[in-house]
CSV table of C-alpha atoms in Angstrom, one decimal:
chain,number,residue,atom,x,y,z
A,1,UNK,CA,115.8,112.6,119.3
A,2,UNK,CA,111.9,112.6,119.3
A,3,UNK,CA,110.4,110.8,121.8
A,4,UNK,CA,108.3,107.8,121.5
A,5,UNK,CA,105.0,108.3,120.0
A,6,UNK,CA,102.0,107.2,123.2
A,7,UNK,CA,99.5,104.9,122.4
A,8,UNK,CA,96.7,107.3,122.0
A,9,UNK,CA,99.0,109.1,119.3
A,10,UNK,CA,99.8,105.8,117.3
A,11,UNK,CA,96.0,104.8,117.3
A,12,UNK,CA,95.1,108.1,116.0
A,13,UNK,CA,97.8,107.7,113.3
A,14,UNK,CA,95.8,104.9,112.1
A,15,UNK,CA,92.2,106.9,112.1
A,16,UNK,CA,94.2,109.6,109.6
A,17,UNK,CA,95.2,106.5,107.5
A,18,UNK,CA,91.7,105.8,107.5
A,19,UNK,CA,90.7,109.1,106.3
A,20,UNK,CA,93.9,110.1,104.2
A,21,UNK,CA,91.4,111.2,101.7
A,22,UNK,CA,90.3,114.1,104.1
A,23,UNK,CA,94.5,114.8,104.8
A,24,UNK,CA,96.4,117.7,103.1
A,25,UNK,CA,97.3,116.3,100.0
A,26,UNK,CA,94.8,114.0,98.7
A,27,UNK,CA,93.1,114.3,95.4
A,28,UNK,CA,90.2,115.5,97.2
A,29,UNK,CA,90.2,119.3,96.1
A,30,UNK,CA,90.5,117.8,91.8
A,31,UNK,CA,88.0,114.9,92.0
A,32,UNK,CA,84.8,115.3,90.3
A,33,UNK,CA,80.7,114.1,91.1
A,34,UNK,CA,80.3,110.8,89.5
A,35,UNK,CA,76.5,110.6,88.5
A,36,UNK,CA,73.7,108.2,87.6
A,37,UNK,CA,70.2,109.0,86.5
A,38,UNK,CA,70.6,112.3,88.1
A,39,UNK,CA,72.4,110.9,91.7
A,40,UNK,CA,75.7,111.1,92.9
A,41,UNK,CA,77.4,108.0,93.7
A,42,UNK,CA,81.2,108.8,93.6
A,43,UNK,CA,83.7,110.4,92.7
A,44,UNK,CA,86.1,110.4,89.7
A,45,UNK,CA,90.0,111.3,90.0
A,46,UNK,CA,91.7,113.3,87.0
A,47,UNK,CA,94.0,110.0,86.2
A,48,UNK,CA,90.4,108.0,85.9
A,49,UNK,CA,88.6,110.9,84.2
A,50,UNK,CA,91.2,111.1,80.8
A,51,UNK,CA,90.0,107.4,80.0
A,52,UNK,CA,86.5,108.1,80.9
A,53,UNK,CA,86.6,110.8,78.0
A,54,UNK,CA,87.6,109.3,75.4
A,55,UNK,CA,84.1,106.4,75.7
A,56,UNK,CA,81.3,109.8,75.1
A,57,UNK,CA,79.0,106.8,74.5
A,58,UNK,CA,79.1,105.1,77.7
A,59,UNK,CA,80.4,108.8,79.7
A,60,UNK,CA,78.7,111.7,79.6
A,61,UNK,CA,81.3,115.2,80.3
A,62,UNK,CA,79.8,118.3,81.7
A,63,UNK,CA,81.7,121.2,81.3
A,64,UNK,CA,81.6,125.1,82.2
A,65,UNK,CA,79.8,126.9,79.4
A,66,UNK,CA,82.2,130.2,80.0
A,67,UNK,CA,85.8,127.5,80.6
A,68,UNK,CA,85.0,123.7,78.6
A,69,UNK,CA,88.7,123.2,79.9
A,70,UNK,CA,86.9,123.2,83.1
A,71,UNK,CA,85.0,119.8,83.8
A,72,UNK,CA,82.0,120.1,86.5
A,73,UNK,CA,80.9,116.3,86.7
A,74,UNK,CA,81.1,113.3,85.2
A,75,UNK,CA,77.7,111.1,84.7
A,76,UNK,CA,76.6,107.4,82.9
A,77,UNK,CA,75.1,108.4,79.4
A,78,UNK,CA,71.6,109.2,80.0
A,79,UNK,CA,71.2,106.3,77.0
A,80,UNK,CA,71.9,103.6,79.9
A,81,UNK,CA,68.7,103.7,81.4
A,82,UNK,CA,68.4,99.9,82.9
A,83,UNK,CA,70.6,98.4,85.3
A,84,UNK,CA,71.6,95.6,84.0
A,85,UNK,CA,72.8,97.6,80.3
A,86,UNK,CA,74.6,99.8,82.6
A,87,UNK,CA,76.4,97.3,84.6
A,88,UNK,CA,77.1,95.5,81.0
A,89,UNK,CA,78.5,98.2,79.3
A,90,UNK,CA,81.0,99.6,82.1
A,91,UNK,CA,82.0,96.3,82.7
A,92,UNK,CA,83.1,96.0,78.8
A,93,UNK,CA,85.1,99.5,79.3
A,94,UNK,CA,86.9,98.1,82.6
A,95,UNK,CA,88.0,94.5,81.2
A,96,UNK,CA,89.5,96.9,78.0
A,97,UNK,CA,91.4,98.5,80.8
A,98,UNK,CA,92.4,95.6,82.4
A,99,UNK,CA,93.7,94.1,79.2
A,100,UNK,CA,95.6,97.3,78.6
A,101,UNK,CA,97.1,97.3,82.2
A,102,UNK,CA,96.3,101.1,82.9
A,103,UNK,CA,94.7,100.8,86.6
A,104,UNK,CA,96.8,98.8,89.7
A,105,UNK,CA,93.4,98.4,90.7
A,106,UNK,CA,92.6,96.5,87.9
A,107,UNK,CA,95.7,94.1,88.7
A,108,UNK,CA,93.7,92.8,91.6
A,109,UNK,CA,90.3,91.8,89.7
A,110,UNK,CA,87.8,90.0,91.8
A,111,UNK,CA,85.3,88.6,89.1
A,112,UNK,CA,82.5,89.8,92.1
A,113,UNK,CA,80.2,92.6,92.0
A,114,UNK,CA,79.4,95.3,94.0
A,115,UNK,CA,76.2,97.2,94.6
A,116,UNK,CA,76.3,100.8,92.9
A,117,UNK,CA,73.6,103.4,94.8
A,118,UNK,CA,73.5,106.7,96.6
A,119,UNK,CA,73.4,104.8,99.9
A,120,UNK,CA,72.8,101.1,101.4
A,121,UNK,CA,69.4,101.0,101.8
A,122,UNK,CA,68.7,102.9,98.0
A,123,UNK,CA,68.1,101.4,94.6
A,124,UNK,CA,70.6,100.0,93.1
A,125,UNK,CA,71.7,101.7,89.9
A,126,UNK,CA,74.1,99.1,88.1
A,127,UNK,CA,76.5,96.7,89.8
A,128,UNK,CA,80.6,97.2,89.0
A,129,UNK,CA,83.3,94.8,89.5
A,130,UNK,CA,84.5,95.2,93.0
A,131,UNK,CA,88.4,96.2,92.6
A,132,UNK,CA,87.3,98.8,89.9
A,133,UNK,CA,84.7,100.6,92.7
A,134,UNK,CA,87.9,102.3,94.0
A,135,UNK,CA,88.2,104.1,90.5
A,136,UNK,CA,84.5,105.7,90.9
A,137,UNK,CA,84.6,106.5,94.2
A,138,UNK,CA,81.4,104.2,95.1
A,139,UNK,CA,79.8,103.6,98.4
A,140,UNK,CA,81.7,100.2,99.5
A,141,UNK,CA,79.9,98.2,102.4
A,142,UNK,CA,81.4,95.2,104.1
A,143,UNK,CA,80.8,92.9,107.3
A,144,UNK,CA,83.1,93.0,110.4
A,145,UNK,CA,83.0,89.9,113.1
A,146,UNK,CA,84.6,91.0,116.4
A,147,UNK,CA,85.3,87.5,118.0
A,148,UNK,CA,85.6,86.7,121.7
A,149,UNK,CA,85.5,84.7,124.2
A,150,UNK,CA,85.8,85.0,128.1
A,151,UNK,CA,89.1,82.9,128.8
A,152,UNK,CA,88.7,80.9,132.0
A,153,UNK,CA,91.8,82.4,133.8
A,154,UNK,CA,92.9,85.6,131.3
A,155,UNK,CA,89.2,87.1,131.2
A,156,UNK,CA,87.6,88.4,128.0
A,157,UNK,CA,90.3,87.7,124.8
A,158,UNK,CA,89.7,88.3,121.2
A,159,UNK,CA,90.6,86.1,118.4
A,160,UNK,CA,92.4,87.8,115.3
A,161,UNK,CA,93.3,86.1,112.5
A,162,UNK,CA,96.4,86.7,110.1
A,163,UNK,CA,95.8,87.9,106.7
A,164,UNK,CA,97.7,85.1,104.0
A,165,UNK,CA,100.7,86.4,102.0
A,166,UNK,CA,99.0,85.7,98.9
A,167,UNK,CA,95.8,88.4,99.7
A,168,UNK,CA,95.6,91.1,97.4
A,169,UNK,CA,96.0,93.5,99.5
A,170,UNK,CA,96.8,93.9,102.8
A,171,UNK,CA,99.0,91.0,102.8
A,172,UNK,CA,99.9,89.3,106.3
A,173,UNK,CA,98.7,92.1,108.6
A,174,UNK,CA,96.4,91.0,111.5
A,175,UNK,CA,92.4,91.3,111.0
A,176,UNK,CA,89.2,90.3,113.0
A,177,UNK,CA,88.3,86.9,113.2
A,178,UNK,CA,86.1,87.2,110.0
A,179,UNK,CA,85.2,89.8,107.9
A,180,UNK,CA,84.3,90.3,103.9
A,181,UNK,CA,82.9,93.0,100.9
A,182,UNK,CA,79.5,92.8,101.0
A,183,UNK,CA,78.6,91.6,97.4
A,184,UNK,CA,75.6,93.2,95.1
A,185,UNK,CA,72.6,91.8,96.3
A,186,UNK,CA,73.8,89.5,99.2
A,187,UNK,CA,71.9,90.1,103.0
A,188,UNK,CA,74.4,91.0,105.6
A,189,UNK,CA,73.6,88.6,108.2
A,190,UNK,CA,74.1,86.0,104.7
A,191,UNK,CA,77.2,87.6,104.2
A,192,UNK,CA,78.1,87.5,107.9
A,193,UNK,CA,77.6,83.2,107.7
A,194,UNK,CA,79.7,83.1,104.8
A,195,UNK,CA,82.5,84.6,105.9
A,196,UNK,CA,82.6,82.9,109.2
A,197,UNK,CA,82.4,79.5,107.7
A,198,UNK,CA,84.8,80.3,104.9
A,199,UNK,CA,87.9,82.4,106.6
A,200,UNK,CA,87.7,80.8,110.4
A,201,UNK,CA,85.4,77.4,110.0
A,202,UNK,CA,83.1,78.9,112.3
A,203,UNK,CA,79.3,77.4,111.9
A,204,UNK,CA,76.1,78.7,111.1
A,205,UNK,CA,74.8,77.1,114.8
A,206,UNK,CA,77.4,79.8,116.8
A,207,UNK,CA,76.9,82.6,114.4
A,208,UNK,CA,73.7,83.2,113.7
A,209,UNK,CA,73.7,84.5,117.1
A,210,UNK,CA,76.5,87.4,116.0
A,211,UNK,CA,74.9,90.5,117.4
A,212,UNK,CA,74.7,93.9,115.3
A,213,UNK,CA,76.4,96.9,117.2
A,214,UNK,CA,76.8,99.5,114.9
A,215,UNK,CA,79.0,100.6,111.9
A,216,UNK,CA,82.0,102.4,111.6
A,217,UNK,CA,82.8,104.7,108.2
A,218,UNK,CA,85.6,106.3,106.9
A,219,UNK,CA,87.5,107.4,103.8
A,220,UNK,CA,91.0,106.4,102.4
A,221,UNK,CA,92.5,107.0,99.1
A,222,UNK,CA,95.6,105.2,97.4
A,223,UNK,CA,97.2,104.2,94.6
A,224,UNK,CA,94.4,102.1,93.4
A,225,UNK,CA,91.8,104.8,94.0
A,226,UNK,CA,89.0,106.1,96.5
A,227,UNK,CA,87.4,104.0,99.3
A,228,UNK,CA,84.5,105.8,101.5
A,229,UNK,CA,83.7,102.4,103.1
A,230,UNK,CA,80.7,101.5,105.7
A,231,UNK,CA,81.6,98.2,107.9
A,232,UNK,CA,78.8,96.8,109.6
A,233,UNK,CA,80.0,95.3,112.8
A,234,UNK,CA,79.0,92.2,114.8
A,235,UNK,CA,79.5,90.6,118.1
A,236,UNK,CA,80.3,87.0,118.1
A,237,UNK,CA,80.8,85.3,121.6
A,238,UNK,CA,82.4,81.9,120.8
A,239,UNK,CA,82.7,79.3,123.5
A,240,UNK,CA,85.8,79.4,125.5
A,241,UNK,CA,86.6,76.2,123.8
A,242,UNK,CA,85.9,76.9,120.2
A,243,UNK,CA,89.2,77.6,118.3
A,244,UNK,CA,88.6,79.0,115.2
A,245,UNK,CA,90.5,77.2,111.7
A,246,UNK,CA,91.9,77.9,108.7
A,247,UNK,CA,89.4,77.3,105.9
A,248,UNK,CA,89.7,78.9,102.1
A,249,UNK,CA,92.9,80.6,102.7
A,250,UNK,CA,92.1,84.2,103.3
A,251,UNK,CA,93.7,83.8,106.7
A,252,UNK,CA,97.0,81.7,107.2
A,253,UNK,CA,97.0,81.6,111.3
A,254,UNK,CA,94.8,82.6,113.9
A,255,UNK,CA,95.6,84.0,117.8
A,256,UNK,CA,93.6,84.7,121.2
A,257,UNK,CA,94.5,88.1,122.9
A,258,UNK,CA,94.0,89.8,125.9
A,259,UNK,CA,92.2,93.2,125.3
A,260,UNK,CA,95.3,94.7,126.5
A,261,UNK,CA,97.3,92.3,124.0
A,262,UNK,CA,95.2,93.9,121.2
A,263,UNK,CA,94.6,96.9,122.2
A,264,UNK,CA,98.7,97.0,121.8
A,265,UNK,CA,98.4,95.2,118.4
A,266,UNK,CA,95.7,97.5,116.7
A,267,UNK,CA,98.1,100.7,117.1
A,268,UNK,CA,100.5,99.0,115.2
A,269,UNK,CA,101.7,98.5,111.5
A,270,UNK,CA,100.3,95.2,111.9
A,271,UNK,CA,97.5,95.2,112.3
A,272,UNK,CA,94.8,96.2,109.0
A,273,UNK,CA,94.1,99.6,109.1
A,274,UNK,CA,90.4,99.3,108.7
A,275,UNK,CA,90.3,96.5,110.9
A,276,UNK,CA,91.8,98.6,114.1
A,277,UNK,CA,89.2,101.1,113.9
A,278,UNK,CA,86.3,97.4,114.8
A,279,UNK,CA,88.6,96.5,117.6
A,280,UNK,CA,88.9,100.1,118.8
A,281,UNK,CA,84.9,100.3,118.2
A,282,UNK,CA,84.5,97.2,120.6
A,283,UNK,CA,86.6,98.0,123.2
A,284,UNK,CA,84.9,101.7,123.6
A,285,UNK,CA,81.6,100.1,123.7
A,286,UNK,CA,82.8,97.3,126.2
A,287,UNK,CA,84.1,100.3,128.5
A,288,UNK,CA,88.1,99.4,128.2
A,289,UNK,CA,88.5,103.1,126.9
A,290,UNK,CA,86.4,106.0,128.6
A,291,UNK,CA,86.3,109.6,128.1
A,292,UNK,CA,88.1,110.4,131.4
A,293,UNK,CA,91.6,108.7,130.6
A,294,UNK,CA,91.9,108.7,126.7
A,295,UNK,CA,92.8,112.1,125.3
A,296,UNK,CA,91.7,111.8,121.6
A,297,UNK,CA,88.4,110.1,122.9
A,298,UNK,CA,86.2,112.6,120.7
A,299,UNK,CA,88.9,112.5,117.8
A,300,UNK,CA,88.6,108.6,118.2
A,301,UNK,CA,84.8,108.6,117.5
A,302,UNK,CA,84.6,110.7,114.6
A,303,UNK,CA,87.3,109.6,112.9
A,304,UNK,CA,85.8,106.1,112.9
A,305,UNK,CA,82.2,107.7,112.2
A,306,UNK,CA,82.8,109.8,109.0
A,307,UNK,CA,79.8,111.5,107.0
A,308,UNK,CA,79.9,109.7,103.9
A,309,UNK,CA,77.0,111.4,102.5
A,310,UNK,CA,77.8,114.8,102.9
A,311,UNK,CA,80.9,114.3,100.9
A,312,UNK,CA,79.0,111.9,98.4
């Protein structure tokens, strides 16, 4: 019988989940460059790329001069020149696939928009409706609130809020205390507000003082497609007193932990994937893991800080 698997072991389990795309068996090695104007902004799967044929006026095919069986990239029709024709255009193709039922992805449509561009700060080349980025393999950005408070006799606990059984995905797991996609268009620190006033009835007058700390990236794929996200990540000290609430729905319950309690939980099934790797990110920076006592440290850090751009 196998023993037990050690904390560090689980936690790192959850870092490969993260970055399954980059595992032995991912689509990875058959994918091909998704282009606009001349950029790459994703990448396309062979189960994406037989529907993407058969629309040459909205999908441009390059293939080997010497093999056409052999497809090199896969770019918007040079025709689409303007943003807003592009984003109109793909949009028509994915609501005929969403009518024909082709993608799972598809299933879970949004009717929001995310940002399509080489990287955050770049112009943005169209904007795609957000379940269908997974099918490009687009740059996805979203906004992670770590918050916590300093409990008068436990010390510093964080809040974590459970995902409702009717979310799309991810349903019931534990997440942070707020935390959303960052729509097309929409500043973080807007996006940050939102969130916290929608998901945990948090007010604009505790956190507009969130503090930026970083960003975490990584790259999963499943069976509704490719996700090389980029979280940006906050800090939110709420009073010891402040008990976050259920607002819209996207959370059914909410629960303070010790660090230790959730250091326990984010090594778990769960706890959101994703959402692990902005606990783990806060309590490296706040000193509760160090280099001397955690084996996979280094492994911890880059799993959670993957090169998006030299893959895209």
């Amino acid at each position: 019988m196998a023993a037990p698997m050690s904390w560090s072991e689980r936690m790192l389990a959850v870092i490969k989940w993260c970055n399954s795309f980059y595992e032995r068996g991912s689509s990875r090695s058959r994918c091909k460059p998704f282009l606009i104007a001349g950029q790459k902004v994703g990448l396309i799967r062979p189960d994406v790329l037989v529907h993407l044929e058969k629309h040459p006026s909205i999908f441009t095919i390059e293939r080997d001069s010497e093999d056409t069986s052999n497809i090199i990239q896969v770019s918007l029709s040079p025709s689409l020149s303007a943003p807003e024709e592009r984003t109109s255009k793909v949009d028509q193709f994915l609501q005929s696939l969403r009518h024909q039922d082709v993608f799972l992805a598809l299933k879970g449509w949004r009717d929001e928009k995310y940002g399509v561009n080489v990287s955050y700060h770049t112009e943005r080349l169209m904007d795609m409706e957000r379940s269908a980025t997974g099918l490009f393999g687009t740059r996805q950005y979203g906004v992670h609130i770590n918050g916590y408070c300093t409990h008068p006799t436990k010390g510093v606990c964080m809040w974590i809020g459970r995902r409702s059984p009717n979310k799309q995905t991810f349903p019931n797991q534990l997440d942070n205390v707020a935390a959303g996609g960052l729509p097309a268009g929409m500043p973080i620190m807007e996006c940050l507000m939102k969130e916290c006033e929608e998901e945990a009835s948090i007010p604009q007058s505790i956190s507009k003082h969130a503090k930026p700390v970083g960003s975490i990236s990584y790259f999963y794929e499943d069976d509704r497609g490719l996700f090389p996200e980029t979280q940006f990540l906050f800090d939110l000290e709420l009073p010891p007193d402040f008990i976050p609430q259920v607002c819209d729905g996207e959370a059914s319950e909410f629960y303070l932990y010790t660090l230790e309690e959730v250091k326990e939980k984010i090594a778990s099934t769960e706890f959101k994937p994703n959402c692990a790797l902005v606990v783990l990110d806060f309590l490296i920076r706040h000193g509760y893991i160090s280099p001397d006592k955690e084996p996979y440290f280094l492994l911890f850090l880059e799993g959670m800080h993957e090169n998006l751009s030299r893959t895209l």
